[in-house]
PDB file of C-alpha atoms and ligand atoms in Angstrom:
ATOM      1  CA  MET A   1      30.714  72.053  18.913  1.00  0.00           C
ATOM      2  CA  ILE A   2      32.282  69.008  21.020  1.00  0.00           C
ATOM      3  CA  GLU A   3      29.742  66.739  22.512  1.00  0.00           C
ATOM      4  CA  LEU A   4      30.941  63.581  24.348  1.00  0.00           C
ATOM      5  CA  ASN A   5      28.334  60.904  25.238  1.00  0.00           C
ATOM      6  CA  GLY A   6      29.244  57.882  27.330  1.00  0.00           C
ATOM      7  CA  ILE A   7      32.775  57.762  26.338  1.00  0.00           C
ATOM      8  CA  THR A   8      34.709  54.754  27.573  1.00  0.00           C
ATOM      9  CA  LYS A   9      38.256  53.884  26.479  1.00  0.00           C
ATOM     10  CA  ILE A  10      39.769  50.390  27.303  1.00  0.00           C
ATOM     11  CA  TYR A  11      43.377  49.705  26.704  1.00  0.00           C
ATOM     12  CA  GLY A  12      44.529  46.028  26.340  1.00  0.00           C
ATOM     13  CA  LYS A  13      42.568  42.915  27.138  1.00  0.00           C
ATOM     14  CA  GLY A  14      41.639  40.340  29.806  1.00  0.00           C
ATOM     15  CA  ASP A  15      43.937  40.707  32.869  1.00  0.00           C
ATOM     16  CA  ALA A  16      46.072  43.633  31.327  1.00  0.00           C
ATOM     17  CA  GLU A  17      42.795  45.523  30.500  1.00  0.00           C
ATOM     18  CA  VAL A  18      42.937  49.312  31.668  1.00  0.00           C
ATOM     19  CA  ARG A  19      39.734  51.363  31.618  1.00  0.00           C
ATOM     20  CA  ALA A  20      41.381  54.787  31.060  1.00  0.00           C
ATOM     21  CA  LEU A  21      38.009  56.548  30.561  1.00  0.00           C
ATOM     22  CA  ASP A  22      34.708  55.484  32.010  1.00  0.00           C
ATOM     23  CA  ASN A  23      31.592  56.772  30.613  1.00  0.00           C
ATOM     24  CA  VAL A  24      32.447  60.383  30.271  1.00  0.00           C
ATOM     25  CA  ASN A  25      29.858  62.945  29.212  1.00  0.00           C
ATOM     26  CA  CYS A  26      30.822  66.469  28.452  1.00  0.00           C
ATOM     27  CA  SER A  27      30.409  69.281  25.981  1.00  0.00           C
ATOM     28  CA  VAL A  28      32.586  72.319  24.991  1.00  0.00           C
ATOM     29  CA  LYS A  29      30.953  75.235  23.201  1.00  0.00           C
ATOM     30  CA  GLU A  30      32.656  77.146  20.368  1.00  0.00           C
ATOM     31  CA  GLY A  31      35.004  79.783  21.797  1.00  0.00           C
ATOM     32  CA  GLU A  32      35.293  78.400  25.147  1.00  0.00           C
ATOM     33  CA  MET A  33      38.684  78.170  26.837  1.00  0.00           C
ATOM     34  CA  ILE A  34      38.699  75.305  29.407  1.00  0.00           C
ATOM     35  CA  SER A  35      41.297  73.257  31.413  1.00  0.00           C
ATOM     36  CA  ILE A  36      41.414  69.700  32.311  1.00  0.00           C
ATOM     37  CA  MET A  37      43.017  68.712  35.704  1.00  0.00           C
ATOM     38  CA  GLY A  38      43.540  65.412  37.492  1.00  0.00           C
ATOM     39  CA  PRO A  39      46.121  63.196  38.962  1.00  0.00           C
ATOM     40  CA  SER A  40      48.667  61.355  36.820  1.00  0.00           C
ATOM     41  CA  GLY A  41      47.068  58.408  35.214  1.00  0.00           C
ATOM     42  CA  SER A  42      43.480  59.635  35.441  1.00  0.00           C
ATOM     43  CA  GLY A  43      43.002  59.706  31.807  1.00  0.00           C
ATOM     44  CA  LYS A  44      43.727  63.344  30.706  1.00  0.00           C
ATOM     45  CA  SER A  45      45.844  62.426  27.729  1.00  0.00           C
ATOM     46  CA  THR A  46      43.576  59.705  26.693  1.00  0.00           C
ATOM     47  CA  LEU A  47      40.792  62.287  26.704  1.00  0.00           C
ATOM     48  CA  MET A  48      42.773  64.610  24.666  1.00  0.00           C
ATOM     49  CA  ASN A  49      43.884  62.046  22.095  1.00  0.00           C
ATOM     50  CA  LEU A  50      40.128  61.113  21.620  1.00  0.00           C
ATOM     51  CA  LEU A  51      39.133  64.916  21.334  1.00  0.00           C
ATOM     52  CA  GLY A  52      41.804  65.338  18.537  1.00  0.00           C
ATOM     53  CA  CYS A  53      40.713  62.357  16.631  1.00  0.00           C
ATOM     54  CA  LEU A  54      44.167  60.653  17.262  1.00  0.00           C
ATOM     55  CA  ASP A  55      42.283  57.748  18.674  1.00  0.00           C
ATOM     56  CA  LYS A  56      38.971  56.132  18.804  1.00  0.00           C
ATOM     57  CA  PRO A  57      36.833  55.278  21.935  1.00  0.00           C
ATOM     58  CA  SER A  58      35.856  51.695  22.806  1.00  0.00           C
ATOM     59  CA  SER A  59      32.378  52.925  23.154  1.00  0.00           C
ATOM     60  CA  GLY A  60      30.280  55.998  23.254  1.00  0.00           C
ATOM     61  CA  ASN A  61      29.759  58.846  20.821  1.00  0.00           C
ATOM     62  CA  TYR A  62      31.847  61.844  19.987  1.00  0.00           C
ATOM     63  CA  SER A  63      30.135  64.612  17.842  1.00  0.00           C
ATOM     64  CA  LEU A  64      32.311  67.369  16.371  1.00  0.00           C
ATOM     65  CA  ASP A  65      30.723  70.212  14.694  1.00  0.00           C
ATOM     66  CA  GLY A  66      27.636  68.182  14.398  1.00  0.00           C
ATOM     67  CA  MET A  67      29.330  65.386  12.813  1.00  0.00           C
ATOM     68  CA  GLU A  68      29.564  61.947  14.589  1.00  0.00           C
ATOM     69  CA  THR A  69      33.220  60.935  14.396  1.00  0.00           C
ATOM     70  CA  THR A  70      33.393  57.437  15.976  1.00  0.00           C
ATOM     71  CA  THR A  71      32.019  55.985  12.664  1.00  0.00           C
ATOM     72  CA  LEU A  72      34.524  57.557  10.418  1.00  0.00           C
ATOM     73  CA  ASN A  73      37.696  55.704   8.821  1.00  0.00           C
ATOM     74  CA  ASP A  74      41.159  56.591   9.640  1.00  0.00           C
ATOM     75  CA  ASP A  75      41.651  58.809   6.398  1.00  0.00           C
ATOM     76  CA  LYS A  76      38.404  60.868   7.206  1.00  0.00           C
ATOM     77  CA  LEU A  77      39.582  61.349  10.857  1.00  0.00           C
ATOM     78  CA  ALA A  78      43.070  62.608   9.573  1.00  0.00           C
ATOM     79  CA  GLU A  79      41.314  65.038   7.309  1.00  0.00           C
ATOM     80  CA  ILE A  80      39.128  66.460  10.228  1.00  0.00           C
ATOM     81  CA  ARG A  81      42.521  66.616  12.250  1.00  0.00           C
ATOM     82  CA  ASN A  82      44.155  68.687   9.626  1.00  0.00           C
ATOM     83  CA  GLU A  83      41.212  71.012   9.111  1.00  0.00           C
ATOM     84  CA  LYS A  84      39.993  71.541  12.588  1.00  0.00           C
ATOM     85  CA  ILE A  85      42.477  70.714  15.237  1.00  0.00           C
ATOM     86  CA  GLY A  86      46.021  72.055  16.365  1.00  0.00           C
ATOM     87  CA  PHE A  87      48.004  70.184  18.894  1.00  0.00           C
ATOM     88  CA  VAL A  88      50.525  71.414  21.383  1.00  0.00           C
ATOM     89  CA  PHE A  89      52.524  69.017  23.525  1.00  0.00           C
ATOM     90  CA  GLN A  90      54.610  69.169  26.756  1.00  0.00           C
ATOM     91  CA  ASN A  91      57.904  68.447  24.899  1.00  0.00           C
ATOM     92  CA  TYR A  92      57.239  70.810  21.958  1.00  0.00           C
ATOM     93  CA  ASN A  93      58.100  68.171  19.433  1.00  0.00           C
ATOM     94  CA  LEU A  94      59.973  70.341  17.101  1.00  0.00           C
ATOM     95  CA  LEU A  95      62.373  68.865  14.590  1.00  0.00           C
ATOM     96  CA  PRO A  96      65.936  69.725  15.681  1.00  0.00           C
ATOM     97  CA  ARG A  97      67.617  70.220  12.226  1.00  0.00           C
ATOM     98  CA  MET A  98      65.133  72.770  11.059  1.00  0.00           C
ATOM     99  CA  THR A  99      64.867  76.322  11.854  1.00  0.00           C
ATOM    100  CA  ALA A 100      61.731  77.753  13.742  1.00  0.00           C
ATOM    101  CA  VAL A 101      60.157  78.957  10.536  1.00  0.00           C
ATOM    102  CA  GLU A 102      60.842  75.638   8.844  1.00  0.00           C
ATOM    103  CA  ASN A 103      59.177  73.726  11.644  1.00  0.00           C
ATOM    104  CA  VAL A 104      56.085  75.970  11.326  1.00  0.00           C
ATOM    105  CA  GLU A 105      55.999  75.314   7.703  1.00  0.00           C
ATOM    106  CA  LEU A 106      55.672  71.588   8.185  1.00  0.00           C
ATOM    107  CA  PRO A 107      52.071  71.198   8.478  1.00  0.00           C
ATOM    108  CA  MET A 108      51.577  72.977   5.097  1.00  0.00           C
ATOM    109  CA  LEU A 109      54.044  70.764   3.160  1.00  0.00           C
ATOM    110  CA  TYR A 110      51.085  68.482   1.940  1.00  0.00           C
ATOM    111  CA  ASN A 111      48.878  71.426   0.949  1.00  0.00           C
ATOM    112  CA  ASN A 112      50.179  71.853  -2.542  1.00  0.00           C
ATOM    113  CA  MET A 113      50.965  75.341  -1.682  1.00  0.00           C
ATOM    114  CA  PRO A 114      53.742  77.275  -3.386  1.00  0.00           C
ATOM    115  CA  ARG A 115      56.881  77.596  -1.159  1.00  0.00           C
ATOM    116  CA  SER A 116      56.798  81.198  -0.661  1.00  0.00           C
ATOM    117  CA  GLU A 117      53.264  81.201   0.295  1.00  0.00           C
ATOM    118  CA  ARG A 118      54.013  78.463   3.007  1.00  0.00           C
ATOM    119  CA  HIS A 119      56.970  80.790   4.063  1.00  0.00           C
ATOM    120  CA  ARG A 120      54.824  83.833   4.431  1.00  0.00           C
ATOM    121  CA  LEU A 121      52.144  82.099   6.330  1.00  0.00           C
ATOM    122  CA  ALA A 122      54.710  80.497   8.656  1.00  0.00           C
ATOM    123  CA  LEU A 123      56.265  83.893   9.354  1.00  0.00           C
ATOM    124  CA  HIS A 124      52.741  85.385  10.109  1.00  0.00           C
ATOM    125  CA  ALA A 125      52.040  82.648  12.563  1.00  0.00           C
ATOM    126  CA  LEU A 126      55.633  83.242  14.288  1.00  0.00           C
ATOM    127  CA  GLU A 127      54.398  86.891  14.502  1.00  0.00           C
ATOM    128  CA  ARG A 128      51.233  86.004  16.204  1.00  0.00           C
ATOM    129  CA  VAL A 129      53.158  84.406  19.094  1.00  0.00           C
ATOM    130  CA  GLY A 130      55.754  87.170  19.220  1.00  0.00           C
ATOM    131  CA  LEU A 131      58.669  85.373  17.721  1.00  0.00           C
ATOM    132  CA  SER A 132      59.366  87.063  14.407  1.00  0.00           C
ATOM    133  CA  ASP A 133      62.883  87.793  15.547  1.00  0.00           C
ATOM    134  CA  ARG A 134      63.751  84.190  16.046  1.00  0.00           C
ATOM    135  CA  ALA A 135      62.426  82.710  12.789  1.00  0.00           C
ATOM    136  CA  LYS A 136      65.986  81.634  11.590  1.00  0.00           C
ATOM    137  CA  HIS A 137      67.044  80.100  14.859  1.00  0.00           C
ATOM    138  CA  ALA A 138      67.344  76.321  15.539  1.00  0.00           C
ATOM    139  CA  PRO A 139      65.329  74.764  18.497  1.00  0.00           C
ATOM    140  CA  ASN A 140      68.548  74.261  20.592  1.00  0.00           C
ATOM    141  CA  GLU A 141      69.155  78.147  20.075  1.00  0.00           C
ATOM    142  CA  LEU A 142      65.678  78.868  21.816  1.00  0.00           C
ATOM    143  CA  SER A 143      64.578  78.873  25.447  1.00  0.00           C
ATOM    144  CA  GLY A 144      61.951  76.358  26.446  1.00  0.00           C
ATOM    145  CA  GLY A 145      59.253  78.933  26.433  1.00  0.00           C
ATOM    146  CA  GLU A 146      60.365  80.171  22.924  1.00  0.00           C
ATOM    147  CA  GLN A 147      60.303  76.554  21.664  1.00  0.00           C
ATOM    148  CA  GLN A 148      56.841  76.141  22.977  1.00  0.00           C
ATOM    149  CA  ARG A 149      55.809  79.365  21.105  1.00  0.00           C
ATOM    150  CA  VAL A 150      57.221  77.942  17.799  1.00  0.00           C
ATOM    151  CA  ALA A 151      55.148  74.781  18.566  1.00  0.00           C
ATOM    152  CA  ILE A 152      52.027  77.033  19.090  1.00  0.00           C
ATOM    153  CA  ALA A 153      52.670  78.769  15.867  1.00  0.00           C
ATOM    154  CA  ARG A 154      52.960  75.514  14.069  1.00  0.00           C
ATOM    155  CA  ALA A 155      49.558  74.555  15.673  1.00  0.00           C
ATOM    156  CA  LEU A 156      48.032  77.771  14.443  1.00  0.00           C
ATOM    157  CA  VAL A 157      49.266  78.061  11.007  1.00  0.00           C
ATOM    158  CA  GLN A 158      46.420  76.278   9.340  1.00  0.00           C
ATOM    159  CA  ASN A 159      43.839  78.245  11.439  1.00  0.00           C
ATOM    160  CA  PRO A 160      42.294  75.274  13.437  1.00  0.00           C
ATOM    161  CA  SER A 161      38.945  76.127  15.315  1.00  0.00           C
ATOM    162  CA  ILE A 162      40.227  74.032  18.190  1.00  0.00           C
ATOM    163  CA  ILE A 163      43.556  73.958  19.957  1.00  0.00           C
ATOM    164  CA  LEU A 164      44.451  71.069  22.144  1.00  0.00           C
ATOM    165  CA  ALA A 165      47.325  71.543  24.534  1.00  0.00           C
ATOM    166  CA  ASP A 166      48.654  68.700  26.626  1.00  0.00           C
ATOM    167  CA  GLU A 167      50.394  70.056  29.651  1.00  0.00           C
ATOM    168  CA  PRO A 168      52.050  72.854  27.622  1.00  0.00           C
ATOM    169  CA  THR A 169      53.662  74.427  30.617  1.00  0.00           C
ATOM    170  CA  GLY A 170      54.888  71.170  32.141  1.00  0.00           C
ATOM    171  CA  ASN A 171      58.488  71.809  31.293  1.00  0.00           C
ATOM    172  CA  LEU A 172      58.600  75.483  31.909  1.00  0.00           C
ATOM    173  CA  ASP A 173      59.458  77.660  34.863  1.00  0.00           C
ATOM    174  CA  SER A 174      56.459  79.775  36.047  1.00  0.00           C
ATOM    175  CA  LYS A 175      57.296  82.991  34.150  1.00  0.00           C
ATOM    176  CA  SER A 176      57.579  81.235  30.751  1.00  0.00           C
ATOM    177  CA  GLY A 177      54.469  79.293  31.696  1.00  0.00           C
ATOM    178  CA  GLU A 178      52.587  82.423  32.318  1.00  0.00           C
ATOM    179  CA  GLU A 179      53.684  83.741  28.925  1.00  0.00           C
ATOM    180  CA  ILE A 180      52.422  80.631  27.126  1.00  0.00           C
ATOM    181  CA  ILE A 181      48.927  80.701  28.959  1.00  0.00           C
ATOM    182  CA  ASN A 182      48.749  84.440  27.988  1.00  0.00           C
ATOM    183  CA  ILE A 183      49.271  83.663  24.471  1.00  0.00           C
ATOM    184  CA  PHE A 184      46.486  81.027  24.572  1.00  0.00           C
ATOM    185  CA  GLU A 185      44.138  83.657  26.303  1.00  0.00           C
ATOM    186  CA  GLU A 186      44.774  86.113  23.702  1.00  0.00           C
ATOM    187  CA  LEU A 187      44.374  83.580  20.770  1.00  0.00           C
ATOM    188  CA  ASN A 188      41.052  82.664  22.498  1.00  0.00           C
ATOM    189  CA  LYS A 189      39.828  86.298  22.928  1.00  0.00           C
ATOM    190  CA  LYS A 190      41.179  87.724  19.703  1.00  0.00           C
ATOM    191  CA  GLU A 191      40.880  84.957  17.170  1.00  0.00           C
ATOM    192  CA  GLY A 192      38.080  83.022  18.856  1.00  0.00           C
ATOM    193  CA  HIS A 193      39.875  79.636  19.024  1.00  0.00           C
ATOM    194  CA  THR A 194      38.320  77.107  21.202  1.00  0.00           C
ATOM    195  CA  ILE A 195      41.145  76.037  23.464  1.00  0.00           C
ATOM    196  CA  ILE A 196      41.497  73.071  25.802  1.00  0.00           C
ATOM    197  CA  VAL A 197      44.548  72.789  28.051  1.00  0.00           C
ATOM    198  CA  VAL A 198      45.518  70.079  30.450  1.00  0.00           C
ATOM    199  CA  THR A 199      47.504  71.085  33.290  1.00  0.00           C
ATOM    200  CA  HIS A 200      48.727  70.346  36.844  1.00  0.00           C
ATOM    201  CA  ASP A 201      48.978  73.979  37.602  1.00  0.00           C
ATOM    202  CA  ARG A 202      46.079  75.681  39.430  1.00  0.00           C
ATOM    203  CA  GLU A 203      47.516  79.174  38.545  1.00  0.00           C
ATOM    204  CA  ILE A 204      47.423  78.081  34.842  1.00  0.00           C
ATOM    205  CA  ALA A 205      44.049  76.751  35.055  1.00  0.00           C
ATOM    206  CA  SER A 206      42.727  79.928  36.601  1.00  0.00           C
ATOM    207  CA  HIS A 207      43.187  81.813  33.288  1.00  0.00           C
ATOM    208  CA  THR A 208      40.418  79.321  31.675  1.00  0.00           C
ATOM    209  CA  ASN A 209      36.773  79.880  32.051  1.00  0.00           C
ATOM    210  CA  ARG A 210      36.088  76.174  33.192  1.00  0.00           C
ATOM    211  CA  ILE A 211      38.046  73.473  34.897  1.00  0.00           C
ATOM    212  CA  ILE A 212      37.001  69.899  34.472  1.00  0.00           C
ATOM    213  CA  HIS A 213      38.518  67.678  37.118  1.00  0.00           C
ATOM    214  CA  ILE A 214      39.093  64.085  36.111  1.00  0.00           C
ATOM    215  CA  LYS A 215      39.677  61.248  38.605  1.00  0.00           C
ATOM    216  CA  ASP A 216      39.996  57.448  37.768  1.00  0.00           C
ATOM    217  CA  GLY A 217      38.783  58.014  34.253  1.00  0.00           C
ATOM    218  CA  LYS A 218      35.633  59.858  35.261  1.00  0.00           C
ATOM    219  CA  ILE A 219      34.637  63.361  35.546  1.00  0.00           C
ATOM    220  CA  ASP A 220      34.814  64.158  39.276  1.00  0.00           C
ATOM    221  CA  HIS A 221      33.538  67.621  39.160  1.00  0.00           C
ATOM    222  CA  GLU A 222      33.710  71.003  37.200  1.00  0.00           C
ATOM    223  CA  GLU A 223      34.453  74.648  38.200  1.00  0.00           C
ATOM    224  CA  VAL A 224      33.000  77.313  36.087  1.00  0.00           C
ATOM    225  CA  PHE A 225      34.413  80.908  36.499  1.00  0.00           C
ATOM    226  CA  SER A 226      32.407  83.909  35.299  1.00  0.00           C
ATOM    227  CA  LYS A 227      34.794  86.307  33.387  1.00  0.00           C
TER     228      LYS A 227
HETATM  229  N1  LIG B   1      48.571  53.113  25.081  1.00  0.00           N
HETATM  230  C1  LIG B   1      48.189  52.594  26.284  1.00  0.00           C
HETATM  231  N2  LIG B   1      48.188  51.331  26.583  1.00  0.00           N
HETATM  232  C2  LIG B   1      47.779  50.785  27.635  1.00  0.00           C
HETATM  233  N3  LIG B   1      47.585  51.541  28.655  1.00  0.00           N
HETATM  234  C3  LIG B   1      47.383  52.995  28.498  1.00  0.00           C
HETATM  235  C4  LIG B   1      48.009  53.423  27.197  1.00  0.00           C
HETATM  236  N4  LIG B   1      47.834  54.911  27.281  1.00  0.00           N
HETATM  237  C5  LIG B   1      47.524  55.127  28.733  1.00  0.00           C
HETATM  238  N5  LIG B   1      47.315  54.088  29.441  1.00  0.00           N
HETATM  239  C6  LIG B   1      46.866  53.913  30.725  1.00  0.00           C
HETATM  240  O1  LIG B   1      45.444  54.559  30.882  1.00  0.00           O
HETATM  241  C7  LIG B   1      45.503  55.276  32.023  1.00  0.00           C
HETATM  242  C8  LIG B   1      45.321  56.820  31.717  1.00  0.00           C
HETATM  243  O2  LIG B   1      46.521  57.281  31.041  1.00  0.00           O
HETATM  244  P1  LIG B   1      46.489  58.685  30.658  1.00  0.00           P
HETATM  245  O3  LIG B   1      45.468  59.076  29.737  1.00  0.00           O
HETATM  246  O4  LIG B   1      47.889  58.995  29.791  1.00  0.00           O
HETATM  247  O5  LIG B   1      46.577  59.618  31.871  1.00  0.00           O
HETATM  248  P2  LIG B   1      47.077  61.041  32.414  1.00  0.00           P
HETATM  249  O6  LIG B   1      47.387  61.885  31.139  1.00  0.00           O
HETATM  250  O7  LIG B   1      45.931  61.672  33.051  1.00  0.00           O
HETATM  251  O8  LIG B   1      48.442  61.015  33.192  1.00  0.00           O
HETATM  252  C9  LIG B   1      46.751  54.999  32.787  1.00  0.00           C
HETATM  253  O9  LIG B   1      46.444  54.088  33.780  1.00  0.00           O
HETATM  254  C10 LIG B   1      47.772  54.497  31.582  1.00  0.00           C
HETATM  255  O10 LIG B   1      48.524  53.727  32.187  1.00  0.00           O
HETATM  256 MG1  LIG B   2      48.998  62.832  30.309  1.00  0.00          MG
END
């Protein structure tokens, strides 16, 4: 489903040039749950942004569900993002003045959907992450782990085939982090979402089927677990 060939990403020009990714080749099959590990600055977020069609590589090819994405314009990339990809970030990125359920409704605002239907789907997404009883709470009335669950519900609400999570447990204590990775595991097993998680935490990574280790913008090695 995901196929990267010779992906290179260079930021800046001349003396300020940074080669964030250097000839990366990898593929991810539908229904896989994988993690990406590597030192700070090794290119993990750059890779996630490319996978999520938030940015384009300087060179190389990225095929997603058989479609070459590197030649598409920004509108078309946005369309693919909406349709196929859900994002979860380290800082949750929730809007503080909205309730949990309103935050989850946000991605559907542009879908031309009746308000009641949006609301119903958002409540269902909160149910899938075990947060039904917090729907009317504002983000600052929720723990970090609960806020991240709201963010996961928001990523899920349009049923993306791929979920990309960049250090989703980075701000959480180990118990809340464990709860978050358990939710991802369940979504992967029960609903078949393909999940890619960046983490510094080996314990979190051990919940996935494969670890891709990145170093200096290159894939250093992979570990595959049989589960
Ligand atoms: N927008 C940008 N402009 C210039 N350099 C960047 C930009 N984003 C990331 N970089 C550089 O690219 C390298 C990889 O960054 P990043 O992908 O964020 O690494 P990681 O997520 O593994 O910490 C780093 O050297 C970083 O400073
Ligand atoms: Mg990063």
